[in-house]
Amino acid sequence: MTNHPTYQINHVAKSLGGKSILHDIDLEIFPGEFFCIVGPSGSGKTSLLRLLNGLEPFDIGEIYYKGQSIQNGDFQKLREEVGMVFQNPVVFAETVKENLLIRKQWDKSFSVSENDLLEILEMVELPQNLLTLDARSLSGGEKQRLSLARTLLNKPSVLLLDEPTANLDPRLGEQILNTMNQLRHQMNVTIIMVSHHIHQAVKHATKAAFLIEGTIAETGLISILTRPATKAAQLFLKEED
Amino acid sequence: MEHSFYIISWTDVFVSLALVALCLFLIRWWRIGLEKIIIIGTIRSFIQLSVMGYVLTFFFGLEHWIYMVCLIMLMILIASFEANRRLDIPIKGYFMMNVYSMSITVFIVLGTTLQFILDVEPWFYPYAMIPIAGMIIGNGLNSATLTTNRFIGELKHREDEIETLLALGASPRAAVDTSIREAIRAALIPNINGLMLVGLVQIPGVMTGQIIAGIDPLIAIRYQIMIMYMWLTTATLANVLTQAMVYRQFFTSNMQLRKELFRVNNR
Ligand SMILES: Nc1ncnc2c1ncn2[C@@H]1O[C@H](COP(=O)(O)OP(=O)(O)O)[C@@H](O)[C@H]1O
Ligand SMILES: [Mg+2]
């Protein structure tokens, strides 16, 4: 088997409402990596993740997933394989359990054993007694973990995380990232995380990229996070401190 | 019991204007400020209904089914055009969607009514066909457009939910399922309420007309019952058929929600 990159992004550009949001994006992400994209707010991080999940069209360039252009592929299958956890998680007006099993609504063959369910809950540190609660009554952090658990039940091979720790306290954030890292090792899940937390990225990532003003300023090993070579990345780090 | 048919003369119609005069007097006295459009509305309804009377008489005199079918198609086209203008945001191809969905609805509901309920002879008997077709088209499109506008509202309100479902691997149809259901339910509830309340207080319009014209109330109710059932089915059919086409316009061929269509800043 040839070792295709999980994602290969060539010269991708996107504009919205006449404004260029992403341009000249080139990236390669390989299986099993914990790829962290950092950059200031408004630099296009969320937009880039949405392209990877196929939620949004782009204007030019190509995105290859496992060697296949996503443009002529099966988007439902892509999204099942590539789980996305949004920055502002959405929960449905149902119980936590029904939220977790939402897939049943369109996939009658979907079922989760009680064991798997409890295991996932433990992974994201959601207490079991929440299962029968209305999901809207959860706190922000609990909603985020619910949304992560819901995505994990799809057994994705790639996880796209949009600032996954933004609503969590530092200890829990750390715990979740550790869990993600375990998942990566045990199930060979590729993780692509977007964040403006340099410290978290340094600690967990295996590869990194700076996304600044809609373009990849620099990409490489995580050493670039502390000693970037480009001016744009250096400037961003200085502003972060 | 004696049946009498009270024929209303043109003079009588003008006398009914006295009621409008009373209305205008009150409006003026309390300075509600609707005089002008009330006068326009009074005149327009007079003219439009008169024209309709002549058109109907003309068509009722034609003795070939092809004219009836053409008239019904024309009614569908005009009503679809009107419905298109009542959309909150433009939807590509909505006019044709209405034409398709009304053609099917009319075929099923009108066909059943003429063939199996009224048993008219010939099947295109204009005195039955045209008014019933008008009722089906008016009611169906009214309801379908209400539903479409409500569906657009649901999309605006639920765009994050819809994208979350898509991101989990749902098809567009599955992702908008709640929105479609909510929209159709909202449109059908007036029809269902009508079934619940009919005969308790008000005598429905059609029955009122028939009773005034001297028809036995026990016969008039049969027509009314048939019409209520017809309305319910018409609204349901029209809504289901239209929504099956409408929601697709809000997705790209790659199953992406086209938010730009309903976001305010892009209008
Ligand atoms: N629908 C839209 N129309 C116009 N501009 C948009 C739209 N959505 C996002 N943007 C702009 O795109 C840029 C990138 O946004 P985003 O990807 O959310 O950045 P980040 O996640 O890095 O904060 C921002 O400047 C934002 O204002
Ligand atoms: Mg963002």
XYZ file of C-alpha atoms and ligand atoms in Angstrom:
536
model
C 0.000 0.000 0.000
C 1.298 3.435 -0.858
C 1.471 5.734 2.077
C -0.866 8.498 0.995
C -1.020 11.540 3.208
C -4.323 11.700 5.070
C -4.766 15.173 3.661
C -2.969 16.841 0.862
C -4.023 20.417 0.237
C -2.783 22.116 -2.901
C -3.111 25.835 -3.543
C -6.524 26.118 -1.995
C -8.233 29.493 -1.911
C -11.610 30.595 -0.715
C -13.422 33.870 -0.529
C -16.731 34.719 1.074
C -18.823 37.767 0.354
C -16.116 39.167 -1.923
C -13.478 38.859 0.772
C -10.526 36.484 0.494
C -10.572 34.243 3.562
C -7.992 31.624 2.634
C -5.408 31.750 -0.098
C -2.593 29.642 -1.395
C -3.024 26.969 1.269
C -0.572 24.098 0.896
C -0.467 21.423 3.589
C 0.293 17.741 3.967
C -0.965 15.843 6.964
C 0.016 12.206 7.479
C -1.769 9.346 9.241
C -1.378 9.323 12.987
C -0.159 12.876 13.281
C -1.390 15.360 15.853
C -1.352 18.372 13.606
C -1.879 21.702 15.263
C -2.742 24.854 13.338
C -2.211 28.038 15.307
C -2.985 31.587 14.388
C -4.738 34.713 15.579
C -8.477 35.061 15.745
C -9.983 35.711 12.324
C -7.043 34.201 10.455
C -9.233 31.530 8.845
C -8.694 28.513 11.126
C -12.350 27.577 11.383
C -12.825 28.116 7.672
C -9.953 25.752 6.901
C -11.355 22.988 9.124
C -14.743 23.362 7.462
C -13.140 22.750 4.092
C -11.499 19.567 5.353
C -14.848 18.206 6.499
C -16.428 19.199 3.180
C -18.906 21.539 4.838
C -18.033 24.395 2.575
C -16.984 24.684 -1.069
C -13.696 26.306 -2.026
C -12.827 28.346 -5.093
C -9.577 26.979 -6.446
C -7.014 24.294 -5.655
C -7.495 20.668 -4.631
C -7.971 18.822 -1.383
C -7.028 15.157 -1.437
C -8.222 12.867 1.322
C -6.301 9.570 1.353
C -5.190 10.242 -2.197
C -8.656 11.017 -3.569
C -9.859 14.485 -4.457
C -12.790 15.221 -2.178
C -14.531 17.143 -4.965
C -15.891 14.072 -6.696
C -16.204 11.876 -3.661
C -18.946 10.791 -1.312
C -19.335 13.632 1.164
C -21.431 11.652 3.623
C -18.717 9.029 3.865
C -16.011 11.673 4.158
C -17.803 13.314 7.070
C -18.326 10.011 8.838
C -14.633 9.276 8.584
C -13.549 12.797 9.403
C -15.264 13.852 12.597
C -15.575 17.546 13.309
C -16.016 19.080 16.735
C -17.187 22.659 16.411
C -15.928 25.536 18.461
C -19.448 26.289 19.673
C -20.961 22.864 20.123
C -24.595 22.320 19.189
C -26.781 20.109 21.317
C -30.277 19.052 20.328
C -33.378 19.533 22.433
C -33.306 15.963 23.661
C -31.653 13.977 26.402
C -27.891 13.587 26.516
C -28.278 9.952 25.540
C -30.448 10.783 22.537
C -27.885 13.382 21.541
C -25.173 10.760 21.607
C -27.241 8.384 19.509
C -28.488 11.081 17.106
C -27.176 9.066 14.184
C -30.077 6.653 14.647
C -32.303 9.332 13.147
C -30.963 8.623 9.689
C -29.040 5.378 10.060
C -31.374 2.682 11.334
C -28.553 0.170 11.580
C -26.608 2.356 13.984
C -26.397 0.941 17.453
C -24.041 1.366 20.352
C -23.580 -1.168 23.090
C -24.055 0.024 26.643
C -20.395 -0.772 27.248
C -19.125 1.368 24.378
C -21.339 4.196 25.516
C -19.990 4.105 29.063
C -16.449 3.834 27.785
C -16.843 6.936 25.646
C -18.427 8.833 28.535
C -15.471 7.946 30.691
C -13.067 9.021 27.971
C -14.528 12.514 27.853
C -15.217 12.596 31.607
C -18.960 12.962 31.424
C -20.678 11.406 34.433
C -23.185 8.663 33.607
C -25.994 10.292 35.536
C -26.147 13.058 32.922
C -27.455 10.630 30.299
C -31.120 11.246 31.076
C -30.796 15.026 31.391
C -31.974 17.490 28.767
C -28.771 18.299 26.886
C -29.534 22.012 26.871
C -29.137 22.147 30.616
C -25.459 21.150 30.423
C -22.681 23.653 31.035
C -20.567 24.914 28.132
C -17.750 22.488 28.919
C -20.142 19.561 29.266
C -21.727 20.394 25.937
C -18.313 20.406 24.330
C -17.511 16.982 25.770
C -20.917 15.694 24.704
C -20.227 16.884 21.199
C -16.815 15.237 21.236
C -18.309 11.959 22.478
C -21.013 12.111 19.807
C -18.359 12.466 17.128
C -16.247 9.662 18.593
C -19.204 7.273 18.413
C -18.872 7.542 14.617
C -15.449 5.889 15.033
C -13.730 8.506 12.882
C -10.236 8.014 11.532
C -9.574 11.758 11.557
C -10.709 14.252 14.168
C -10.979 17.954 13.406
C -11.003 19.926 16.627
C -11.849 23.623 16.554
C -10.423 25.174 19.729
C -11.591 22.152 21.714
C -10.466 23.436 25.073
C -11.850 26.965 24.773
C -14.844 26.224 27.023
C -13.002 23.972 29.460
C -11.045 24.730 32.569
C -7.289 24.116 32.185
C -7.232 20.780 34.033
C -10.086 19.339 31.994
C -8.673 20.743 28.773
C -5.416 19.016 29.505
C -7.250 15.786 30.310
C -9.183 15.832 27.053
C -6.057 16.426 25.004
C -4.380 13.525 26.766
C -7.350 11.350 25.921
C -7.137 12.451 22.303
C -3.497 11.538 22.276
C -4.280 8.074 23.643
C -6.918 7.634 20.982
C -4.375 8.615 18.393
C -1.987 5.949 19.598
C -4.492 3.172 20.238
C -6.710 3.617 17.198
C -4.352 5.451 14.894
C -6.668 8.459 14.703
C -5.195 11.488 12.966
C -5.877 14.685 14.849
C -6.031 18.126 13.320
C -6.510 20.779 15.936
C -6.930 24.493 15.550
C -6.026 26.691 18.460
C -4.518 29.918 19.563
C -2.958 28.230 22.615
C 0.733 27.876 21.801
C 1.504 26.028 25.032
C -1.067 23.312 24.434
C 0.140 22.893 20.900
C 3.753 22.554 21.981
C 2.804 19.956 24.534
C 0.634 17.641 22.437
C 1.256 18.237 18.745
C 3.634 16.313 16.507
C 3.459 18.768 13.629
C 2.388 22.374 13.459
C 1.542 25.205 11.115
C 0.953 28.917 11.486
C -2.130 30.218 9.737
C -1.903 33.968 9.531
C -4.188 36.248 7.536
C -5.605 33.365 5.553
C -2.397 31.750 4.492
C 0.051 29.185 5.876
C 2.969 31.303 7.058
C 5.051 28.366 8.149
C 4.733 24.631 8.659
C 6.961 21.927 10.106
C 7.886 20.161 13.326
C 6.673 21.593 16.593
C 9.987 23.342 17.113
C 8.655 26.061 14.816
C 6.107 26.895 17.490
C 8.821 28.235 19.732
C 11.351 29.379 17.155
C 9.569 30.285 13.941
C 11.622 31.348 10.949
C 9.149 33.692 9.327
C 8.475 37.268 10.336
C 4.685 36.826 10.366
C 4.875 33.910 12.795
C 7.369 35.664 15.027
C 5.112 38.695 15.180
C 2.109 36.537 16.124
C 4.090 34.846 18.932
C 5.183 38.180 20.293
C 1.584 39.397 20.393
C 0.496 36.220 22.188
C 2.885 36.782 25.094
C -91.433 22.152 3.981
C -91.151 24.464 1.058
C -87.854 25.011 -0.744
C -87.414 28.439 -2.167
C -84.494 29.838 -4.123
C -83.888 33.457 -3.324
C -82.302 35.080 -6.309
C -80.285 38.142 -5.405
C -80.646 40.977 -7.922
C -78.078 43.616 -8.845
C -80.148 46.156 -6.952
C -79.854 43.948 -3.891
C -76.099 43.837 -4.341
C -75.981 47.615 -4.357
C -78.060 47.679 -1.208
C -75.363 45.560 0.448
C -73.105 48.536 -0.113
C -74.991 50.152 2.750
C -73.008 47.854 5.019
C -69.776 49.105 3.516
C -70.998 52.653 4.055
C -71.537 51.897 7.729
C -68.029 50.482 7.897
C -66.604 53.592 6.224
C -68.501 55.815 8.610
C -67.003 54.071 11.639
C -63.512 54.107 10.143
C -63.773 57.802 9.478
C -65.256 58.621 12.860
C -62.445 56.904 14.723
C -59.888 58.124 12.190
C -58.470 54.681 11.598
C -57.368 55.886 8.173
C -58.188 52.955 5.903
C -60.865 54.662 3.817
C -58.928 54.672 0.605
C -57.972 51.006 0.540
C -61.415 49.944 1.716
C -62.946 51.761 -1.245
C -60.381 50.282 -3.607
C -60.930 46.820 -2.141
C -64.685 47.139 -2.442
C -64.421 48.133 -6.082
C -61.772 45.547 -6.927
C -63.682 42.662 -5.391
C -66.760 43.770 -7.299
C -64.928 43.891 -10.613
C -62.880 40.741 -10.103
C -65.854 38.644 -9.097
C -67.961 39.986 -11.932
C -65.256 39.128 -14.437
C -64.942 35.702 -12.854
C -68.682 35.192 -13.219
C -68.490 35.889 -16.927
C -65.395 33.737 -17.376
C -67.079 30.858 -15.573
C -70.258 31.226 -17.615
C -68.161 31.200 -20.757
C -66.273 28.069 -19.747
C -69.344 26.320 -18.439
C -70.797 26.724 -21.908
C -67.851 25.027 -23.610
C -68.463 21.374 -24.000
C -65.032 19.883 -24.432
C -62.705 18.605 -21.750
C -59.675 20.225 -23.339
C -60.948 23.698 -22.372
C -61.405 22.638 -18.782
C -57.926 21.189 -18.561
C -56.472 24.354 -20.120
C -58.381 26.547 -17.697
C -57.107 24.514 -14.750
C -53.532 24.733 -16.049
C -53.962 28.486 -16.390
C -55.275 28.676 -12.821
C -52.249 26.720 -11.613
C -49.847 28.995 -13.500
C -51.409 32.197 -12.167
C -51.587 30.914 -8.601
C -47.992 29.633 -8.744
C -46.837 33.007 -9.945
C -48.628 34.692 -7.068
C -47.163 32.201 -4.599
C -43.690 32.926 -5.911
C -44.108 36.590 -5.028
C -45.093 35.803 -1.501
C -41.785 34.124 -0.625
C -39.659 35.759 2.072
C -36.509 35.122 0.042
C -36.308 34.113 -3.608
C -35.945 30.373 -4.247
C -34.687 29.306 -7.631
C -37.301 27.354 -9.541
C -40.039 27.840 -6.960
C -42.561 28.719 -9.626
C -42.051 25.419 -11.411
C -42.027 23.486 -8.131
C -45.489 24.877 -7.429
C -46.646 24.014 -10.902
C -45.491 20.403 -10.475
C -46.819 19.943 -7.007
C -50.194 21.528 -7.777
C -50.603 19.516 -10.963
C -50.141 16.289 -9.022
C -52.318 17.456 -6.135
C -55.120 18.546 -8.449
C -54.896 15.310 -10.378
C -55.228 13.183 -7.248
C -57.726 15.199 -5.233
C -59.881 16.479 -8.076
C -59.760 13.108 -9.812
C -60.921 11.283 -6.711
C -63.644 13.811 -6.029
C -65.097 13.846 -9.517
C -64.790 10.160 -10.239
C -65.583 8.455 -6.969
C -67.415 10.974 -4.792
C -69.532 13.169 -7.037
C -69.693 10.629 -9.885
C -70.289 13.417 -12.364
C -71.109 12.789 -15.980
C -69.185 13.716 -18.118
C -66.084 13.586 -15.958
C -65.198 17.186 -16.828
C -68.639 18.489 -15.849
C -67.587 22.142 -15.516
C -70.001 23.125 -12.738
C -68.200 20.709 -10.435
C -64.723 20.667 -11.894
C -63.866 24.350 -12.043
C -64.953 25.508 -8.579
C -63.399 22.475 -6.902
C -60.169 22.903 -8.837
C -60.082 26.541 -7.738
C -60.556 25.508 -4.147
C -57.769 22.934 -4.349
C -55.313 25.263 -6.063
C -55.995 28.235 -3.801
C -55.872 26.273 -0.603
C -52.922 24.098 -1.638
C -50.657 26.916 -2.725
C -51.577 29.071 0.203
C -50.578 26.334 2.586
C -47.447 25.347 0.661
C -46.139 28.886 0.620
C -46.828 29.333 4.302
C -44.810 26.164 4.832
C -41.959 27.296 2.627
C -41.659 30.599 4.453
C -41.728 28.790 7.750
C -39.088 26.361 6.452
C -36.820 29.289 5.543
C -37.302 30.587 9.081
C -36.353 27.187 10.473
C -33.208 27.121 8.328
C -32.107 30.504 9.632
C -32.769 29.446 13.161
C -31.241 25.970 12.877
C -28.281 26.436 10.561
C -25.829 25.324 13.232
C -27.908 22.248 14.024
C -28.112 21.383 10.351
C -24.373 21.689 9.864
C -23.726 19.634 12.971
C -25.847 16.842 11.527
C -24.148 17.104 8.144
C -20.769 16.965 9.845
C -21.862 13.738 11.527
C -22.614 12.207 8.146
C -26.316 12.969 7.756
C -27.784 13.443 4.291
C -29.256 16.872 3.543
C -32.738 15.386 3.836
C -31.949 13.981 7.278
C -30.291 17.221 8.339
C -33.405 19.292 7.581
C -35.876 16.705 8.807
C -36.825 18.648 11.931
C -37.146 21.881 9.955
C -39.441 20.296 7.382
C -41.546 18.617 10.028
C -41.940 21.807 12.052
C -42.851 23.799 8.955
C -45.454 21.330 7.708
C -46.962 20.867 11.154
C -47.363 24.617 11.541
C -49.144 24.870 8.202
C -51.479 21.940 8.822
C -52.594 22.972 12.277
C -55.148 25.543 11.006
C -56.662 22.815 8.814
C -56.816 20.402 11.709
C -58.267 23.048 13.992
C -60.876 23.607 11.315
C -61.894 19.955 11.591
C -62.146 20.269 15.349
C -64.221 23.444 15.381
C -66.415 23.102 12.333
C -70.102 23.048 13.170
C -69.631 24.164 16.736
C -70.129 27.859 16.203
C -69.897 29.083 12.665
C -71.697 27.701 9.664
C -68.957 27.306 7.056
C -69.025 29.541 3.994
C -69.940 26.931 1.433
C -72.767 25.615 3.558
C -74.063 29.104 4.229
C -74.261 29.726 0.506
C -76.023 26.453 -0.164
C -78.527 26.895 2.644
C -79.394 30.408 1.465
C -79.875 29.011 -2.012
C -82.431 26.638 -0.542
C -80.548 23.377 -0.236
C -81.477 21.071 2.618
C -78.927 21.478 5.470
C -78.628 17.694 5.654
C -77.367 17.686 2.092
C -75.278 20.812 2.524
C -73.348 19.185 5.359
C -72.335 16.322 3.094
C -70.676 18.765 0.746
C -69.082 20.540 3.638
C -67.681 17.315 5.092
C -66.281 16.337 1.714
C -64.689 19.777 1.325
C -63.044 19.666 4.741
C -61.457 16.301 4.016
C -60.435 17.522 0.605
C -58.744 20.581 2.105
C -56.779 18.558 4.579
C -55.499 16.178 1.941
C -54.806 19.004 -0.498
C -52.713 20.891 2.044
C -50.786 17.786 3.065
C -50.075 16.693 -0.488
C -49.063 20.173 -1.629
C -46.779 20.640 1.384
C -45.056 17.300 1.086
C -44.525 17.610 -2.667
C -43.279 21.198 -2.515
C -40.937 20.656 0.420
C -39.465 17.588 -1.259
C -38.207 20.004 -3.917
C -37.628 23.171 -1.884
C -35.066 21.856 0.584
C -32.763 20.684 -2.202
C -32.265 24.262 -3.348
C -30.533 25.009 -0.065
C -27.747 22.497 -0.599
C -24.929 22.252 -3.095
C -24.474 19.033 -5.024
C -21.753 18.291 -2.459
C -24.260 18.359 0.407
C -23.176 21.735 1.728
C -25.696 24.096 3.289
C -25.933 27.254 1.170
C -26.108 29.709 4.026
C -25.519 32.656 1.734
C -29.076 32.171 0.411
C -30.749 33.086 3.670
C -28.181 35.193 5.475
C -29.262 38.808 5.763
C -26.005 40.426 4.679
C -26.187 38.853 1.247
C -29.546 40.125 0.202
N -19.944 34.165 5.716
C -18.902 34.998 5.790
N -18.853 36.099 5.004
C -17.804 36.939 5.033
N -16.739 36.774 5.822
C -16.711 35.707 6.644
C -17.784 34.753 6.669
N -17.467 33.806 7.572
C -16.256 34.137 8.072
N -15.809 35.274 7.530
C -14.508 35.945 7.809
O -13.483 35.032 7.540
C -12.381 35.254 8.363
C -11.901 33.956 8.957
O -12.852 33.484 9.856
P -12.601 32.161 10.716
O -12.263 31.064 9.800
O -13.781 31.974 11.598
O -11.320 32.552 11.591
P -10.765 31.915 12.933
O -11.429 30.617 13.163
O -9.300 31.796 12.695
O -11.044 32.894 14.018
C -12.827 36.279 9.399
O -12.248 37.514 9.044
C -14.321 36.312 9.254
O -14.802 37.587 9.517
Mg -12.603 29.999 14.739
